[in-house]
Amino acid sequence: MNGRAAEVLERYGRCLQLIPVDRNFRDITIGLHEKSGVLTVWSYSSKPGVSKRLRQVRDGMVILGGLLPETSTQNQARFACGEIHVTALRILFEEAVGRQAESLSSPSPLQVQDLRSHLVLNAIPRERREGWMYQISTSGSDDTEIAQQRVRSTIGGLQRHGEMELTDPAAVAFPCGERHDELVGLLLTYARNAS
Amino acid sequence: MTITGKMTPRERVLNALEGKPVDRPPVANPTSIMTVELMDMVDAPFPDAHRDPEVNARLAATGHTELGFDSVYPHLSVVQESSALGCDIQWEGKENWPSVRMEKPIWRGPDDIKIPPDFLDHRDTATVIRSIEILKHQFGNEIAIIGKTMGPWTLCYHVFGIQNFLMMTIDAPEVALQALHRLKEVSVLFGEAQIAAGADLLTFPDHATGDLVSAEYYRGFLLEIHQEMAERLSAPLILHICGRTLDRMPFIAQTGMAAFHFDSKNDPVEAMEAVEGRIRMIGNINNPETLYARGPAEVRGEVRKALDAGVHIIAPECAIPLATKLENLMEIPKAVEEWAAEHSASTDGANKSSNGGSA
């Protein structure tokens, strides 16, 4: 086969995620491809303005997820660690496509309001011999039992949404052992739903 | 007879349907394989692609030009006939198929059934007929063009409503049978128009699925009608029924239709045993779990499983989810070619099993 789809897959690699309809730009379909650690935001649409939109999504992923842009391109980026954190990446991509442009300007902090209690959830990066981990803690209440329960649930959410590994009862880390503060900030907003 | 040269995709499909030798098992689509990415690629989004023949043909062609299937198929939904009969259609947008609003039935019984004199000129039937002409002009005799004409059972769902029709089959089976016989004329009319336009074969969906009715229902209400359809329509027919159908496959094998397109809810080995070689089998790659949610490796595994079971033509089990990744669809012909090459090498050109391989 030498169709256009075959060329795209050859050039940009496997498709990790597909957004069927981009509500923020003329209902085009946008895909996220990966080859040799390089992530490519791609659309087959030839509607005017598509290139600019792909750059906007790529830049959104850089801001929200801390990816490094491939500076010679408009639509490519990579993780600084060289790994591909697929599950987290899918969330990041959906956020970058789904958010309005004005909410793509800054990353999520490492501190969010819990949705299941009045507590605030914190992810504090700490360096250890094996690499970086994130200590999960709460603030805003003296109720130790609820706090511990929310820490456990949030850790479960980070394991599920980010494929992070448990390093001690209140801490998780990415398998690469690197810091991904922006990504953890984003994942916290998903993990806080866990109960 | 050994097939040494490479066949055209059309020859491959038609030979397989007739049980003749093929150079490799064909990959065809008796149901839609169109996706949102293909719509973008050729600027042919839903719902325009359902209602404009040029746009429809442009999209349908990608089944061969981009995905590498041996066939093209311009039916991108199930609504054409019912729309032309007067049913209310919900057209939807790019990411959804249109559907018949079956909660608003247009008729109550067989006496109400009237086929409009301009049935074939209705925008939704005419789009497909014209699209087939365009595809025939584009592909000539190279690629198999698959048309589709709905069977009367499915049309009864659309015009009476599913629940009303199923109740009719219980309360007044002779009335239900009358309705089926009247609506089968729609199947013939639309089918023949597509054959005249250039369709090489027709999918014949008639959803008497095991998820809704028994095998005995199939035998009592449909077997004779399907036999009649196989006689009257002048091209090979592929019967398509979704869901569990293993219990009625022995009846389906008696229809005289060229092939049966079956669902992944039926194990391919058991399906092949059930039909005992009396009808060719097409399928049955799973859509929601494999083609939509998994990757090429899993697709390859399912293709090989179907081929090993002796399935004659490989295809997705039904219309694929519109957000299916192209790499998964493109893996189907790749996997078939790989399997065929291995079997050709291992048998040194001898019998390639019951898939209709060279013998």
Coordinates of C-alpha atoms in Angstrom, one line a residue:
Chain A
M1 CA 0.0 0.0 0.0
N2 CA 1.3 3.5 -0.8
G3 CA -1.7 5.6 0.1
R4 CA -1.5 8.7 2.2
A5 CA -2.4 6.9 5.4
A6 CA 0.5 4.5 4.9
E7 CA 2.9 7.4 4.4
V8 CA 1.7 9.1 7.5
L9 CA 2.1 6.0 9.6
E10 CA 5.5 5.3 8.2
R11 CA 6.6 8.9 8.9
Y12 CA 5.0 9.5 12.3
G13 CA 4.5 6.1 13.7
R14 CA 1.6 4.4 15.6
C15 CA -1.5 6.4 16.5
L16 CA -1.8 6.6 20.3
Q17 CA -5.0 8.6 20.5
L18 CA -7.6 10.0 18.2
I19 CA -10.0 12.8 18.9
P20 CA -12.9 12.3 16.3
V21 CA -14.2 15.8 16.4
D22 CA -12.3 18.9 17.5
R23 CA -15.0 21.1 18.8
N24 CA -12.6 24.0 19.1
F25 CA -11.6 23.9 15.4
R26 CA -14.0 23.2 12.6
D27 CA -14.8 19.6 13.7
I28 CA -11.6 18.2 12.3
T29 CA -10.2 14.9 13.5
I30 CA -6.8 15.1 15.3
G31 CA -4.5 12.2 16.1
L32 CA -1.5 11.8 18.3
H33 CA 1.3 9.7 16.7
E34 CA 4.5 8.3 18.2
K35 CA 7.7 7.2 16.6
S36 CA 11.1 6.8 18.3
G37 CA 10.0 9.0 21.2
V38 CA 8.8 11.8 18.9
L39 CA 5.1 12.7 19.3
T40 CA 3.3 14.2 16.4
V41 CA 0.0 16.0 16.4
W42 CA -1.6 15.2 13.1
S43 CA -4.8 15.7 11.1
Y44 CA -5.7 14.6 7.5
S45 CA -7.9 17.7 7.1
S46 CA -6.9 20.3 4.6
K47 CA -9.2 23.0 5.9
P48 CA -7.6 26.4 6.1
G49 CA -5.9 27.0 9.5
V50 CA -5.2 23.4 10.3
S51 CA -1.4 23.8 10.7
K52 CA -2.0 26.7 13.1
R53 CA -4.4 24.5 15.1
L54 CA -2.0 21.6 15.3
R55 CA 0.7 23.9 16.6
Q56 CA -1.7 25.3 19.2
V57 CA -2.4 21.7 20.4
R58 CA 1.3 20.8 20.4
D59 CA 2.0 24.0 22.4
G60 CA -0.8 23.2 24.8
M61 CA 0.8 19.8 25.4
V62 CA 4.1 21.5 26.1
I63 CA 2.5 23.9 28.6
L64 CA 0.1 21.4 30.3
G65 CA 2.4 18.4 30.3
G66 CA 5.9 19.8 30.3
L67 CA 6.8 18.2 27.0
L68 CA 9.8 19.6 25.0
P69 CA 8.8 21.0 21.6
E70 CA 10.7 19.8 18.6
T71 CA 11.7 23.3 17.7
S72 CA 12.2 22.6 14.0
T73 CA 8.6 21.6 13.7
Q74 CA 5.2 23.1 14.4
N75 CA 3.5 19.9 15.6
Q76 CA 6.0 17.7 17.3
A77 CA 7.2 17.3 20.9
R78 CA 8.8 14.7 23.2
F79 CA 9.2 13.8 26.8
A80 CA 12.5 15.1 28.3
C81 CA 13.0 11.7 29.9
G82 CA 12.9 9.9 26.5
E83 CA 10.1 7.6 27.7
I84 CA 6.5 7.5 26.5
H85 CA 4.0 7.7 29.3
V86 CA 1.1 6.5 27.2
T87 CA -1.8 6.6 29.6
A88 CA -0.9 10.1 30.9
L89 CA -0.2 11.2 27.4
R90 CA -3.7 10.3 26.3
I91 CA -5.2 12.5 29.0
L92 CA -2.8 15.3 28.1
F93 CA -3.7 15.2 24.5
E94 CA -7.5 15.2 25.2
E95 CA -7.0 18.2 27.5
A96 CA -4.9 20.1 24.9
V97 CA -7.5 19.5 22.2
G98 CA -10.6 20.0 24.4
R99 CA -9.6 23.1 26.3
Q100 CA -10.3 26.6 25.0
A101 CA -7.2 28.5 24.0
E102 CA -7.2 30.8 27.0
S103 CA -7.0 27.8 29.4
L104 CA -3.9 26.5 27.7
S105 CA -1.7 29.3 29.0
S106 CA -0.4 27.7 32.3
P107 CA 0.1 24.3 33.8
S108 CA -1.9 22.9 36.7
P109 CA -0.2 23.4 40.1
L110 CA 0.9 20.5 42.2
Q111 CA -1.9 21.4 44.6
V112 CA -5.6 21.0 44.0
Q113 CA -8.9 21.1 45.9
D114 CA -10.1 17.6 46.6
L115 CA -13.5 16.8 45.2
R116 CA -14.5 14.3 47.9
S117 CA -13.6 16.3 51.0
H118 CA -12.7 19.8 52.1
L119 CA -9.0 18.9 51.9
V120 CA -6.4 20.3 49.6
L121 CA -4.3 17.6 47.9
N122 CA -0.5 18.2 47.4
A123 CA 2.1 16.4 45.4
I124 CA 5.5 17.3 46.6
P125 CA 8.5 16.2 44.4
R126 CA 11.3 14.6 46.4
E127 CA 14.6 13.3 45.1
R128 CA 15.8 9.9 46.3
R129 CA 18.6 7.6 45.1
E130 CA 16.4 5.9 42.5
G131 CA 15.1 9.1 41.1
W132 CA 12.3 11.5 41.7
M133 CA 9.0 10.7 43.4
Y134 CA 6.0 12.6 44.4
Q135 CA 4.9 12.6 48.1
I136 CA 1.1 12.9 48.3
S137 CA -0.3 14.8 51.3
T138 CA -3.3 16.8 52.4
S139 CA -3.8 20.1 54.1
G140 CA -6.8 21.9 55.5
S141 CA -8.1 19.5 58.2
D142 CA -7.0 17.7 61.3
D143 CA -9.1 14.6 60.6
T144 CA -6.3 12.1 60.1
E145 CA -8.5 9.2 59.0
I146 CA -10.1 11.1 56.2
A147 CA -6.7 12.6 55.2
Q148 CA -5.1 9.1 55.0
Q149 CA -8.1 7.8 53.0
R150 CA -7.9 10.6 50.5
V151 CA -4.1 10.2 50.1
R152 CA -4.7 6.5 49.4
S153 CA -7.4 7.2 46.9
T154 CA -5.4 9.9 45.2
I155 CA -2.4 7.6 44.9
G156 CA -4.7 5.0 43.3
G157 CA -5.9 7.6 40.8
L158 CA -2.3 8.5 39.9
Q159 CA -1.4 4.9 39.4
R160 CA -4.4 4.4 37.2
H161 CA -4.3 7.6 35.2
G162 CA -0.5 8.0 35.0
E163 CA 0.7 4.5 35.3
M164 CA 2.8 5.7 38.2
E165 CA 4.4 3.3 40.6
L166 CA 4.0 3.1 44.4
T167 CA 7.3 3.9 46.1
D168 CA 6.1 4.1 49.7
P169 CA 2.6 4.2 51.1
A170 CA 2.2 7.9 50.4
A171 CA 4.3 8.4 47.3
V172 CA 4.4 7.5 43.6
A173 CA 6.9 7.9 40.8
F174 CA 7.1 7.5 37.1
P175 CA 8.9 4.4 35.9
C176 CA 11.5 6.7 34.3
G177 CA 12.4 8.2 37.7
E178 CA 12.3 11.7 36.3
R179 CA 10.3 14.8 37.3
H180 CA 7.2 15.6 35.4
D181 CA 5.7 18.3 37.5
E182 CA 3.3 19.7 34.9
L183 CA 2.0 16.3 34.1
V184 CA 1.5 15.4 37.8
G185 CA -0.4 18.6 38.3
L186 CA -2.7 17.7 35.4
L187 CA -3.1 14.1 36.7
L188 CA -4.0 15.3 40.2
T189 CA -7.1 16.9 38.7
Y190 CA -8.2 13.4 37.6
A191 CA -6.9 11.5 40.6
R192 CA -8.9 13.6 43.0
N193 CA -12.1 12.0 41.6
A194 CA -11.0 8.6 42.9
S195 CA -12.8 7.2 45.9
Chain B
M1 CA -6.0 -25.9 -10.5
T2 CA -3.2 -23.7 -9.3
I3 CA -3.4 -19.9 -9.5
T4 CA 0.1 -18.7 -10.3
G5 CA -0.4 -15.0 -11.3
K6 CA -1.8 -12.3 -9.2
M7 CA -5.5 -11.8 -9.4
T8 CA -7.3 -8.5 -9.5
P9 CA -9.1 -7.7 -6.3
R10 CA -12.5 -8.1 -8.1
E11 CA -11.6 -11.5 -9.4
R12 CA -10.4 -12.6 -6.0
V13 CA -13.6 -11.6 -4.3
L14 CA -15.9 -13.1 -7.0
N15 CA -13.9 -16.3 -7.2
A16 CA -14.0 -16.7 -3.4
L17 CA -17.8 -16.2 -3.4
E18 CA -18.2 -18.9 -6.1
G19 CA -15.8 -21.3 -4.3
K20 CA -13.3 -21.1 -7.1
P21 CA -9.5 -20.9 -6.5
V22 CA -7.9 -17.6 -5.4
D23 CA -4.3 -16.4 -5.1
R24 CA -5.0 -15.5 -1.5
P25 CA -8.1 -15.1 0.6
P26 CA -9.8 -11.7 -0.2
V27 CA -10.3 -8.9 2.2
A28 CA -13.7 -7.3 1.7
N29 CA -16.2 -5.2 3.5
P30 CA -19.9 -6.0 3.2
T31 CA -20.4 -3.2 5.7
S32 CA -18.9 0.2 6.1
I33 CA -15.2 0.7 7.0
M34 CA -15.2 4.4 6.8
T35 CA -13.7 6.5 9.6
V36 CA -13.5 10.1 10.7
E37 CA -9.9 10.3 9.5
L38 CA -10.8 9.1 6.0
M39 CA -13.6 11.7 5.9
D40 CA -11.0 14.4 6.6
M41 CA -8.6 13.0 4.1
V42 CA -10.9 13.3 1.2
D43 CA -13.1 16.1 2.6
A44 CA -16.2 13.9 2.7
P45 CA -17.7 14.2 6.2
F46 CA -21.0 12.7 7.4
P47 CA -23.8 13.6 6.7
D48 CA -22.8 15.0 3.3
A49 CA -21.2 11.7 2.3
H50 CA -24.6 10.0 2.7
R51 CA -26.5 12.4 0.5
D52 CA -24.1 13.6 -2.3
P53 CA -23.0 10.9 -4.8
E54 CA -19.6 12.6 -5.6
V55 CA -18.8 12.9 -2.0
N56 CA -20.0 9.4 -1.2
A57 CA -17.9 7.8 -4.0
R58 CA -14.8 9.8 -2.9
L59 CA -15.1 8.4 0.6
A60 CA -16.0 4.9 -0.4
A61 CA -13.0 4.7 -2.7
T62 CA -10.6 5.1 0.2
G63 CA -11.5 1.6 1.3
H64 CA -9.3 0.4 -1.5
T65 CA -6.9 3.3 -2.1
E66 CA -6.0 3.9 1.5
L67 CA -6.9 0.7 3.4
G68 CA -6.0 -1.9 0.8
F69 CA -9.3 -3.8 0.8
D70 CA -10.3 -5.7 -2.3
S71 CA -13.7 -4.0 -2.4
V72 CA -15.3 -0.6 -2.2
Y73 CA -18.7 -0.1 -0.6
P74 CA -20.7 3.1 -0.9
H75 CA -23.3 2.3 1.8
L76 CA -22.4 4.3 4.8
S77 CA -25.5 3.8 6.8
V78 CA -28.7 1.7 7.0
V79 CA -31.2 4.4 6.2
Q80 CA -31.4 4.7 2.4
E81 CA -34.4 2.6 1.6
S82 CA -36.3 3.6 4.7
S83 CA -35.8 7.2 4.0
A84 CA -37.1 6.8 0.5
L85 CA -40.1 4.9 2.0
G86 CA -40.9 7.9 4.1
C87 CA -39.3 7.1 7.5
D88 CA -38.1 9.9 9.7
I89 CA -34.3 10.0 9.7
Q90 CA -31.9 11.4 12.3
W91 CA -29.0 12.5 10.2
E92 CA -26.4 13.2 12.9
G93 CA -23.0 14.6 12.2
K94 CA -19.5 13.5 11.5
E95 CA -19.0 11.1 14.4
N96 CA -22.3 9.3 14.2
W97 CA -24.2 7.2 11.7
P98 CA -27.7 8.4 10.8
S99 CA -30.5 6.3 12.1
V100 CA -34.2 5.6 11.4
R101 CA -36.4 7.0 14.1
M102 CA -38.1 3.7 14.8
E103 CA -40.1 5.2 17.7
K104 CA -42.0 7.1 15.0
P105 CA -43.3 4.2 12.8
I106 CA -44.8 5.2 9.5
W107 CA -47.1 2.2 9.0
R108 CA -49.2 -0.1 11.2
G109 CA -49.6 -3.2 8.9
P110 CA -49.1 -4.7 5.5
D111 CA -52.0 -2.9 4.0
D112 CA -50.3 0.4 4.6
I113 CA -47.2 -0.6 2.6
K114 CA -46.8 1.4 -0.5
I115 CA -43.6 1.7 -2.5
P116 CA -43.4 5.2 -3.8
P117 CA -43.3 5.3 -7.6
D118 CA -40.2 7.5 -7.4
F119 CA -38.5 5.3 -4.9
L120 CA -35.3 5.0 -6.9
D121 CA -35.2 8.8 -7.6
H122 CA -35.3 9.7 -3.9
R123 CA -32.2 11.6 -2.9
D124 CA -31.0 8.8 -0.6
T125 CA -31.4 5.8 -2.9
A126 CA -30.2 7.8 -5.9
T127 CA -27.1 8.9 -4.1
V128 CA -25.9 5.3 -3.7
I129 CA -26.9 4.3 -7.2
R130 CA -25.0 7.2 -8.8
S131 CA -22.1 6.6 -6.5
I132 CA -21.8 3.0 -7.7
E133 CA -21.7 4.4 -11.3
I134 CA -18.9 6.7 -10.3
L135 CA -17.0 3.9 -8.6
K136 CA -17.5 1.7 -11.6
H137 CA -16.1 4.4 -13.9
Q138 CA -13.1 4.9 -11.5
F139 CA -12.2 1.2 -10.8
G140 CA -13.6 -0.6 -13.9
N141 CA -13.3 -4.3 -13.4
E142 CA -10.3 -4.1 -11.0
I143 CA -12.1 -3.7 -7.6
A144 CA -15.2 -5.5 -6.4
I145 CA -18.0 -3.0 -5.9
I146 CA -20.4 -4.1 -3.2
G147 CA -23.9 -2.7 -3.1
K148 CA -26.4 -3.3 -0.4
T149 CA -30.1 -3.9 -0.3
M150 CA -31.9 -4.3 3.0
G151 CA -33.9 -7.4 3.6
P152 CA -37.6 -7.2 4.5
W153 CA -37.1 -8.2 8.2
T154 CA -35.0 -5.1 8.8
L155 CA -37.3 -2.9 6.8
C156 CA -40.2 -4.1 9.0
Y157 CA -38.2 -2.9 12.0
H158 CA -37.8 0.5 10.3
V159 CA -41.4 1.1 9.1
F160 CA -43.4 -0.5 11.9
G161 CA -40.9 -0.1 14.8
I162 CA -39.0 -3.0 16.3
Q163 CA -41.4 -3.7 19.2
N164 CA -44.5 -3.4 17.1
F165 CA -43.1 -5.7 14.4
L166 CA -41.9 -8.4 16.9
M167 CA -45.4 -8.3 18.6
M168 CA -47.0 -8.7 15.2
T169 CA -44.9 -11.9 14.6
I170 CA -46.4 -13.3 17.9
D171 CA -50.0 -12.0 17.7
A172 CA -50.5 -12.3 13.9
P173 CA -47.7 -14.3 12.3
E174 CA -49.6 -14.5 9.0
V175 CA -49.9 -10.7 8.9
A176 CA -46.2 -10.3 9.7
L177 CA -45.4 -12.7 6.8
Q178 CA -47.6 -10.7 4.5
A179 CA -45.6 -7.6 5.5
L180 CA -42.3 -9.4 4.8
H181 CA -43.5 -10.5 1.4
R182 CA -44.6 -6.9 0.4
L183 CA -41.4 -5.3 1.6
K184 CA -39.2 -7.9 -0.1
E185 CA -40.1 -6.1 -3.3
V186 CA -38.2 -3.0 -2.0
S187 CA -35.1 -5.3 -1.6
V188 CA -35.4 -6.5 -5.2
L189 CA -36.1 -3.0 -6.7
F190 CA -33.2 -1.3 -5.0
G191 CA -30.8 -4.3 -5.4
E192 CA -31.4 -4.6 -9.1
A193 CA -30.9 -0.8 -9.6
Q194 CA -27.5 -1.1 -7.9
I195 CA -26.5 -4.1 -10.0
A196 CA -27.5 -2.2 -13.2
A197 CA -25.3 0.7 -12.0
G198 CA -22.3 -1.6 -11.7
A199 CA -22.4 -3.4 -8.3
D200 CA -20.7 -6.8 -8.6
L201 CA -22.5 -8.2 -5.5
L202 CA -24.9 -7.1 -2.8
T203 CA -24.9 -7.3 0.9
F204 CA -28.3 -8.4 2.1
P205 CA -28.7 -7.4 5.8
D206 CA -31.7 -8.9 7.5
H207 CA -31.3 -8.6 11.2
A208 CA -33.0 -11.7 12.5
T209 CA -30.4 -12.0 15.1
G210 CA -30.2 -14.5 17.9
D211 CA -30.1 -11.6 20.3
L212 CA -33.8 -10.9 19.4
V213 CA -35.4 -14.0 17.8
S214 CA -35.0 -17.7 17.7
A215 CA -33.6 -19.9 14.9
E216 CA -37.1 -21.3 14.4
Y217 CA -38.2 -17.8 13.7
Y218 CA -35.6 -17.5 11.0
R219 CA -36.7 -20.8 9.5
G220 CA -40.4 -19.9 9.7
F221 CA -40.4 -16.3 8.5
L222 CA -37.3 -15.8 6.4
L223 CA -35.7 -18.9 5.0
E224 CA -38.0 -19.1 2.0
I225 CA -37.9 -15.4 1.4
H226 CA -34.1 -15.5 1.4
Q227 CA -34.1 -18.4 -1.0
E228 CA -36.4 -16.4 -3.3
M229 CA -34.0 -13.4 -3.0
A230 CA -31.1 -15.5 -4.0
E231 CA -33.0 -16.6 -7.1
R232 CA -34.4 -13.2 -8.1
L233 CA -31.5 -10.9 -7.6
S234 CA -29.0 -11.2 -10.4
A235 CA -25.8 -10.9 -8.5
P236 CA -24.2 -12.9 -5.6
L237 CA -25.7 -12.0 -2.3
I238 CA -24.0 -11.8 1.1
L239 CA -26.4 -12.3 3.9
H240 CA -25.5 -10.1 6.9
I241 CA -26.9 -10.7 10.4
C242 CA -25.3 -9.3 13.5
G243 CA -25.0 -11.0 16.8
R244 CA -25.3 -14.6 17.7
T245 CA -26.4 -16.6 14.7
L246 CA -24.7 -20.0 15.2
D247 CA -28.1 -21.7 15.8
R248 CA -29.5 -20.6 12.5
M249 CA -26.4 -21.1 10.4
P250 CA -27.6 -24.5 9.2
F251 CA -30.7 -22.8 7.8
I252 CA -28.7 -19.9 6.4
A253 CA -26.6 -22.4 4.6
Q254 CA -29.7 -23.5 2.7
T255 CA -30.6 -20.0 1.4
G256 CA -28.6 -20.3 -1.9
M257 CA -27.0 -17.0 -1.1
A258 CA -23.3 -16.8 -2.0
A259 CA -22.0 -16.1 1.5
F260 CA -22.9 -15.3 5.1
H261 CA -21.3 -12.3 6.9
F262 CA -21.1 -13.2 10.5
D263 CA -20.3 -11.6 13.8
S264 CA -17.5 -12.2 16.3
K265 CA -20.0 -13.4 18.8
N266 CA -19.8 -16.6 16.9
D267 CA -16.6 -18.7 17.1
P268 CA -15.2 -19.1 13.5
V269 CA -14.4 -22.8 13.9
E270 CA -17.9 -23.5 15.2
A271 CA -19.4 -21.3 12.4
M272 CA -17.5 -23.2 9.7
E273 CA -18.7 -26.5 11.2
A274 CA -22.3 -25.3 11.4
V275 CA -22.5 -24.4 7.7
E276 CA -20.7 -27.6 6.5
G277 CA -19.3 -26.0 3.4
R278 CA -22.7 -25.2 1.9
I279 CA -22.2 -21.4 2.0
R280 CA -19.1 -19.2 1.9
M281 CA -18.3 -17.4 5.1
I282 CA -17.1 -13.8 5.6
G283 CA -16.0 -12.1 8.8
N284 CA -15.5 -11.9 11.6
I285 CA -13.0 -9.5 13.1
N286 CA -14.3 -8.0 16.3
N287 CA -15.1 -4.2 16.1
P288 CA -15.5 -2.7 19.6
E289 CA -12.7 -4.6 21.4
T290 CA -10.2 -5.4 18.6
L291 CA -10.4 -2.9 15.8
Y292 CA -11.5 0.0 17.9
A293 CA -9.7 -0.5 21.2
R294 CA -6.6 -2.6 20.5
G295 CA -3.7 -2.5 18.2
P296 CA -2.4 -4.1 15.0
A297 CA -0.9 -7.1 16.8
E298 CA -4.4 -8.1 18.2
V299 CA -6.0 -7.5 14.8
R300 CA -3.4 -9.7 13.2
G301 CA -4.1 -12.4 15.7
E302 CA -7.9 -12.4 15.0
V303 CA -7.3 -12.4 11.2
R304 CA -5.1 -15.5 11.5
K305 CA -7.6 -17.2 13.8
A306 CA -10.4 -16.7 11.2
L307 CA -8.1 -17.8 8.3
D308 CA -7.0 -20.9 10.3
A309 CA -10.7 -21.8 10.8
G310 CA -11.2 -21.7 7.0
V311 CA -13.2 -18.4 6.8
H312 CA -13.2 -17.6 3.0
I313 CA -13.2 -13.8 3.1
I314 CA -11.8 -11.7 5.9
A315 CA -13.8 -8.6 7.0
P316 CA -14.8 -6.6 10.0
E317 CA -17.9 -8.1 11.6
C318 CA -20.1 -5.1 10.9
A319 CA -19.8 -1.3 10.3
I320 CA -16.7 -0.3 12.2
P321 CA -16.7 2.4 14.8
L322 CA -16.1 5.8 13.1
A323 CA -13.1 6.6 15.3
T324 CA -11.3 3.3 14.5
K325 CA -7.5 3.9 13.9
L326 CA -6.5 3.4 10.3
E327 CA -3.4 1.3 11.2
N328 CA -5.8 -1.3 12.6
L329 CA -7.8 -1.5 9.4
M330 CA -4.7 -1.5 7.3
E331 CA -3.4 -4.4 9.3
I332 CA -6.2 -6.7 8.0
P333 CA -4.9 -7.0 4.4
K334 CA -1.3 -7.1 5.6
A335 CA -2.1 -10.0 7.9
V336 CA -4.0 -11.9 5.2
E337 CA -1.0 -11.5 2.8
E338 CA 1.4 -12.6 5.5
W339 CA -0.7 -15.6 6.3
A340 CA -1.1 -16.5 2.6
A341 CA 2.6 -16.2 2.0
E342 CA 3.4 -18.5 4.9
H343 CA 0.9 -21.1 3.8
S344 CA 2.0 -20.8 0.2
A345 CA 5.6 -21.3 1.2
S346 CA 4.8 -24.2 3.6
T347 CA 2.8 -26.1 1.1
D348 CA 5.0 -25.1 -1.9
G349 CA 2.0 -23.9 -3.9
A350 CA -0.2 -26.9 -3.0
N351 CA -3.6 -26.7 -1.5
K352 CA -4.0 -23.6 0.6
S353 CA -6.8 -25.1 2.8
S354 CA -10.5 -24.5 2.6
N355 CA -10.2 -20.7 2.2
G356 CA -10.5 -21.2 -1.5
G357 CA -6.7 -21.1 -1.9
S358 CA -5.1 -22.5 -4.9
A359 CA -5.4 -26.3 -5.2

